[in-house]
Amino acid sequence: MLSRLFQRSSSDHVLEIAPSGKILKTNAKTTILQAALDQAIAFPHNCRVGGCATCKCKLLSGRVREMTDKSYVLSAAELKQGYILACQSVALTDVRIEVDIATRSAHPVVHTSGVITALEPMTHDILRVECRLKDAAAYTAGQFAEVYVKGVGAGDSRESRNYSFSAAPGVRDKVDTVEFFIRHVPGGAFTDWLFKHAKLGDEIEGHGPYGDFWLRPGTAPIVAVAGGSGLAPVIAMLEQARAERITRDVTLFFGARSQRDLYCLSRIEQLSNQWMARFEFVPVLSDEPANSGWTGLRGFIPQHFASVVGARLAEHHAYLCGPPPMIDACLKVFTDSGIAAENTHFDKFLDRSHVVAM
Ligand SMILES: Cc1cc2nc3c(=O)[nH]c(=O)nc-3n(C[C@H](O)[C@H](O)[C@H](O)COP(=O)(O)OP(=O)(O)OC[C@H]3O[C@@H](n4cnc5c(N)ncnc54)[C@H](O)[C@@H]3O)c2cc1C
Ligand code: FES
């Protein structure tokens, strides 16, 4: 019956996703996540390197080969119940997995290409990259796209990298121009190419949108935390909220090493001036020379929650984006302060240096 659904060669396996009943094709060279994304399924995922567990799913039947050690990111109960990481598992036989894909796809995933229309340095190691898309796409502020460039790395979607949209779609149903803030990771395949070789007019391939990082409805005050290029989805989310005239108090913490790493300050000032409620912007520098004249906060963001936000921290809903250690340190304070897990939303910018080897 299954072979009637698609042309099946001897190396293909059937991938069935419960409870949606979706039947897909996969093989022993493609991860389950990649197979699903290639067939336009909005499979939940984030880092693609086995570090975040967003792609976890229950293996109901069949055998898989796992490329990294999942015991670091799955709980003992999940391991016992047969959970696997779809981004780290390839099917060795026909497989049946369970994962909720129905509620994740507010926007259809679009596979398209675009040309670079702006490459603007925001700091010494962050570029604003703007692309005009061949096919317009819809996304929610806070989400990300997966992009790759032919000739860079494997030059196909196996080498794609995640980048969060840094502009709000506003009232438009679909956009034909997108922008990202991208930090140079020395030795990184995609960002080395971007910073050393990319030029206006170059073509980029991509698909999306993906991700669960977006502003939930509500009235609670917001504490937003951004580190480095993690400002991208946070500013997009807040600019969207301003366009929708949301009246929630906001405290925006922005972590950077030194003054030369701060950027988008005029956009943040505009946001603050036009915000419909209280808006407090708190830059925190971790490596600013002592004699620089900087009068703002120093050190790391979590050490300042108590003095800036105070005893009402537990009433806040938290949105965080940036490097994993910064997010982990903030989450610990939020949990200890009583912010409920369901009111805490984050995207960790995990990369291939976070791969957990077997
Ligand atoms: C949901 C999400 C959203 C993101 N959004 C953004 C964004 O808006 N802006 C942004 O700047 N970044 C973002 N990132 C990070 C981004 O996707 C890339 O990971 C980052 O740009 C590095 O890509 P690269 O190709 O340059 O580096 P890679 O080639 O992926 O290498 C990254 C680092 O890992 C090392 N490395 C490579 N392979 C291995 C290996 N096998 N084992 C160990 N180490 C290895 C490299 O030397 C390098 O130091 C996001 C990540 C996620 C998960
Ligand atoms: S997407 Fe698979 S562990 Fe992060």
XYZ file of C-alpha atoms and ligand atoms in Angstrom:
415
model
C 0.000 0.000 0.000
C 2.774 2.396 0.990
C 4.732 1.903 -2.204
C 1.654 3.116 -4.083
C 1.962 6.511 -2.352
C 5.308 7.315 -3.966
C 7.930 5.829 -6.256
C 10.012 3.764 -3.862
C 13.549 2.625 -4.697
C 15.340 -0.182 -2.796
C 17.176 2.316 -0.542
C 14.033 4.243 0.425
C 12.198 3.778 3.699
C 8.747 4.892 4.710
C 8.505 7.538 7.417
C 5.083 7.692 9.023
C 4.303 10.586 11.359
C 1.572 9.976 13.952
C -0.935 11.287 14.874
C -1.113 13.333 11.644
C -0.930 10.163 9.530
C 1.538 11.813 7.114
C 3.475 9.288 5.029
C 6.862 10.430 3.733
C 9.917 9.002 2.038
C 13.325 8.808 3.713
C 16.583 6.856 3.395
C 19.682 5.902 5.392
C 21.587 9.009 4.201
C 19.063 11.648 5.318
C 18.051 12.534 8.849
C 14.394 12.132 9.718
C 14.199 15.899 10.270
C 15.751 16.661 6.886
C 13.449 14.209 5.124
C 10.428 15.876 6.714
C 11.609 19.421 5.905
C 12.448 18.437 2.319
C 8.850 17.253 1.955
C 7.494 20.578 3.281
C 6.537 19.322 6.749
C 6.957 21.998 9.461
C 8.693 19.554 11.778
C 9.577 21.286 15.098
C 13.304 21.963 15.243
C 15.830 24.590 16.195
C 19.563 23.845 16.377
C 19.827 20.766 14.087
C 22.961 19.682 15.973
C 21.432 17.602 18.773
C 21.669 20.314 21.400
C 18.162 21.703 21.997
C 15.746 18.712 21.897
C 13.126 20.719 19.981
C 13.007 17.932 17.359
C 12.425 15.133 19.873
C 9.860 12.558 18.777
C 8.789 9.136 19.978
C 9.963 6.168 17.922
C 6.873 3.937 17.716
C 8.317 1.303 15.386
C 11.316 0.640 13.162
C 15.061 1.087 13.677
C 17.207 4.214 13.411
C 20.926 5.022 13.549
C 21.705 7.889 15.921
C 24.659 10.157 15.166
C 25.110 11.863 18.539
C 24.469 11.072 22.184
C 20.920 12.152 23.054
C 21.193 11.405 26.784
C 22.495 14.950 27.410
C 19.326 16.604 26.177
C 16.524 14.084 26.830
C 15.222 13.235 30.300
C 15.497 9.736 31.764
C 11.733 9.306 31.291
C 11.948 10.336 27.615
C 14.838 7.954 27.000
C 12.832 5.121 28.592
C 9.814 5.939 26.434
C 11.889 5.673 23.257
C 12.263 9.309 22.312
C 14.853 10.150 19.644
C 16.182 13.373 18.120
C 14.929 13.647 14.542
C 17.888 15.848 13.528
C 20.341 13.166 14.657
C 18.561 9.996 13.496
C 18.476 8.278 10.141
C 16.053 5.474 9.379
C 17.494 1.980 8.850
C 14.045 0.473 8.199
C 10.554 1.839 7.689
C 9.833 3.926 10.800
C 6.788 5.280 12.574
C 7.269 8.251 14.892
C 4.979 10.396 17.014
C 5.312 14.182 17.060
C 2.817 17.040 16.985
C 3.214 18.798 13.655
C -0.366 20.016 13.405
C -0.145 23.059 15.670
C 3.264 24.231 14.556
C 2.678 25.469 11.045
C 0.906 28.806 11.252
C 2.576 29.702 7.945
C 3.308 27.343 5.072
C 6.996 26.553 4.653
C 8.263 28.190 1.461
C 11.350 26.943 -0.390
C 12.751 29.798 -2.428
C 15.836 31.795 -3.340
C 16.747 35.443 -2.959
C 19.429 37.908 -3.959
C 21.427 39.948 -1.471
C 20.338 43.594 -1.702
C 22.204 45.005 1.339
C 25.259 44.051 3.395
C 25.506 46.648 6.132
C 28.041 46.380 8.986
C 26.222 46.894 12.295
C 29.354 46.259 14.410
C 32.855 44.940 13.656
C 31.437 41.376 13.533
C 27.701 41.686 12.806
C 26.242 42.341 9.353
C 22.702 43.299 8.458
C 21.928 41.154 5.440
C 18.910 42.023 3.323
C 17.566 39.691 0.613
C 14.887 40.136 -2.020
C 12.967 36.890 -2.333
C 11.887 35.234 -5.566
C 8.679 34.023 -3.901
C 7.025 36.073 -1.169
C 6.673 34.362 2.212
C 4.780 34.845 5.462
C 6.306 34.554 8.921
C 5.655 35.634 12.493
C 8.147 38.074 14.033
C 10.587 35.977 16.094
C 10.776 33.045 13.662
C 13.780 32.019 11.574
C 14.688 30.781 8.105
C 17.199 28.160 7.033
C 19.570 29.464 4.397
C 22.411 28.063 2.331
C 24.493 29.093 -0.638
C 25.478 26.882 -3.563
C 29.221 26.230 -3.411
C 29.501 26.925 0.330
C 30.074 23.735 2.332
C 28.060 20.950 0.710
C 26.150 23.746 -1.048
C 22.738 22.257 -0.418
C 20.098 22.199 2.310
C 22.184 19.732 4.387
C 24.491 22.701 5.017
C 21.771 25.202 5.827
C 22.146 27.584 8.760
C 19.378 29.169 10.810
C 18.970 32.955 10.839
C 16.202 34.836 12.604
C 14.273 37.508 10.747
C 15.308 40.886 12.169
C 12.419 42.900 10.715
C 8.739 42.725 11.607
C 6.361 41.784 8.782
C 3.958 44.453 10.103
C 0.523 44.332 8.520
C 1.710 42.621 5.350
C 0.441 39.069 4.818
C 3.576 38.181 2.891
C 6.938 39.873 2.433
C 9.255 39.816 -0.561
C 12.249 41.278 1.304
C 13.746 39.817 4.482
C 16.648 40.887 6.669
C 18.928 39.162 9.194
C 21.631 40.199 11.670
C 24.493 37.731 11.212
C 27.557 37.491 13.450
C 30.870 36.271 12.082
C 31.870 32.972 13.686
C 35.597 32.612 12.913
C 36.176 29.275 11.166
C 32.454 28.955 10.438
C 31.693 27.843 6.880
C 28.700 30.090 6.141
C 29.766 33.238 8.000
C 33.360 33.041 6.687
C 31.871 33.068 3.185
C 29.448 35.873 4.079
C 32.072 38.152 5.622
C 34.892 37.418 3.159
C 33.264 36.784 -0.219
C 29.555 37.732 -0.342
C 28.539 40.697 -2.489
C 25.342 42.402 -3.596
C 23.483 40.321 -6.165
C 24.718 36.956 -4.826
C 22.035 34.295 -4.647
C 20.986 32.625 -1.401
C 18.650 29.631 -1.146
C 16.413 29.074 1.809
C 13.258 27.761 3.364
C 11.057 28.677 6.278
C 9.623 30.030 8.427
C 10.362 27.846 11.453
C 10.436 28.226 15.206
C 8.238 28.808 18.220
C 9.800 32.072 19.375
C 7.084 34.705 19.005
C 5.169 36.997 21.343
C 2.274 35.169 23.003
C -0.922 37.180 23.620
C -1.408 38.430 27.183
C -1.181 41.413 29.456
C 1.805 40.486 31.669
C 4.868 42.734 31.588
C 7.673 41.482 29.350
C 11.312 40.971 30.216
C 13.257 40.550 26.967
C 16.909 39.504 26.869
C 19.090 39.681 23.753
C 22.769 38.841 23.352
C 24.783 39.873 20.271
C 22.994 38.929 17.031
C 20.225 37.503 19.258
C 18.793 41.001 19.074
C 17.408 40.073 15.616
C 14.227 38.183 16.597
C 13.748 40.236 19.767
C 13.679 43.577 17.946
C 11.470 42.104 15.212
C 9.047 40.840 17.860
C 8.949 44.175 19.716
C 8.586 46.207 16.501
C 5.667 43.969 15.525
C 4.126 44.536 18.974
C 4.529 48.302 18.538
C 2.783 48.104 15.138
C -0.051 46.250 16.879
C -0.148 48.968 19.609
C 0.359 46.482 22.429
C 0.230 48.077 25.883
C 2.512 45.877 28.008
C 5.453 47.167 30.027
C 8.805 46.040 28.605
C 12.289 45.785 30.049
C 14.779 45.011 27.273
C 18.227 43.806 28.383
C 20.896 43.824 25.676
C 24.137 41.984 26.478
C 27.360 42.825 24.627
C 31.065 42.727 25.336
C 31.874 46.428 24.920
C 30.431 49.644 23.508
C 31.616 48.758 20.003
C 29.353 45.679 20.133
C 26.183 47.714 20.749
C 24.087 48.389 17.651
C 20.553 49.252 16.519
C 20.461 51.896 19.233
C 18.431 54.366 17.155
C 15.890 51.633 16.299
C 15.607 50.792 19.997
C 15.232 54.476 20.918
C 12.438 54.867 18.368
C 10.768 51.751 19.734
C 11.006 53.146 23.243
C 9.619 56.576 22.214
C 6.659 55.070 20.383
C 5.870 52.258 22.853
C 2.338 52.462 24.309
C 3.423 51.617 27.890
C 6.637 51.766 29.957
C 9.738 50.745 27.964
C 13.106 50.429 29.669
C 16.266 49.646 27.694
C 19.165 48.208 29.717
C 22.454 47.574 27.894
C 24.917 45.480 29.932
C 28.598 45.278 28.950
C 30.734 42.333 30.055
C 34.166 43.408 28.802
C 34.203 47.208 28.675
C 37.530 48.824 29.713
C 37.261 50.181 33.273
C 38.418 53.684 32.241
C 36.159 54.063 29.166
C 33.657 56.419 30.753
C 30.762 53.935 30.283
C 28.163 54.796 32.898
C 25.765 51.943 32.144
C 25.675 48.493 33.724
C 28.653 46.142 33.590
C 29.035 42.395 34.075
C 26.439 39.815 33.062
C 22.707 40.339 32.601
C 21.398 37.890 35.270
C 23.176 39.740 38.080
C 21.073 42.847 37.299
C 17.521 41.408 37.214
C 16.965 42.057 40.909
C 18.095 45.699 40.875
C 16.426 46.629 37.547
C 13.182 44.628 37.575
C 12.891 44.040 41.314
C 10.500 41.851 43.241
C 7.886 41.812 40.442
C 10.100 39.643 38.203
C 7.863 36.601 38.779
C 4.901 38.418 37.159
C 6.801 38.837 33.885
C 6.752 36.774 30.725
C 10.299 36.220 29.460
C 11.668 36.188 25.896
C 15.361 35.426 25.392
C 17.614 35.006 22.397
C 21.360 34.675 21.908
C 24.312 32.547 22.994
C 23.402 29.372 24.952
C 25.445 30.187 28.133
C 23.748 33.586 28.474
C 20.297 32.033 28.063
C 21.027 29.214 30.529
C 22.255 31.695 33.172
C 19.156 33.916 32.739
C 16.764 30.940 32.771
C 18.167 29.809 36.112
C 17.390 33.201 37.695
C 13.933 33.292 36.079
C 13.093 29.814 37.369
C 14.415 30.609 40.865
C 12.378 33.844 40.832
C 9.170 31.996 40.027
C 8.570 32.747 36.320
C 6.592 29.732 35.102
C 8.215 27.618 32.378
C 5.213 28.163 30.081
C 5.842 31.926 30.275
C 9.484 31.596 29.248
C 10.338 31.494 25.544
C 13.799 31.353 24.013
C 15.902 30.562 20.967
C 19.454 29.465 21.679
C 21.841 30.254 18.834
C 23.424 26.808 18.863
C 25.953 26.038 16.128
C 28.052 23.059 15.075
C 30.508 23.622 17.929
C 27.651 22.409 20.167
C 27.484 18.987 18.490
C 27.464 16.279 21.154
C 29.630 13.464 19.794
C 28.793 9.785 20.485
C 17.193 28.938 15.875
C 18.522 29.584 15.543
C 18.522 30.881 15.060
C 19.733 31.510 14.778
N 19.712 32.806 14.361
C 20.894 33.446 14.169
C 20.897 34.849 13.830
O 19.844 35.497 13.681
N 22.101 35.456 13.687
C 23.302 34.778 13.850
O 24.364 35.396 13.723
N 23.307 33.440 14.145
C 22.144 32.770 14.298
N 22.169 31.430 14.593
C 23.448 30.674 14.501
C 23.677 30.268 13.007
O 22.645 29.383 12.579
C 25.010 29.552 12.724
O 25.143 28.460 13.593
C 26.204 30.464 12.851
O 26.063 31.594 12.002
C 27.513 29.722 12.476
O 27.439 29.274 11.143
P 28.767 28.991 10.321
O 28.434 28.188 9.115
O 29.535 30.253 10.103
O 29.624 28.128 11.318
P 29.795 26.474 11.389
O 30.499 26.056 10.128
O 28.461 25.914 11.612
O 30.739 26.387 12.594
C 30.409 26.979 13.852
C 31.532 26.721 14.834
O 31.608 25.323 15.085
C 32.885 24.814 14.742
N 32.592 23.487 14.163
C 32.209 23.213 12.884
N 31.957 21.889 12.747
C 32.159 21.328 13.961
C 32.041 20.005 14.476
N 31.673 18.979 13.700
N 32.314 19.802 15.789
C 32.693 20.817 16.598
N 32.833 22.090 16.155
C 32.560 22.341 14.870
C 33.489 25.837 13.785
O 34.893 25.855 13.847
C 32.905 27.137 14.308
O 33.644 27.652 15.391
C 20.968 30.797 14.912
C 20.948 29.475 15.368
C 19.750 28.878 15.691
C 19.764 27.476 16.216
S 16.869 20.458 16.334
Fe 17.375 18.470 16.969
S 18.247 18.742 18.907
Fe 17.950 20.778 18.213
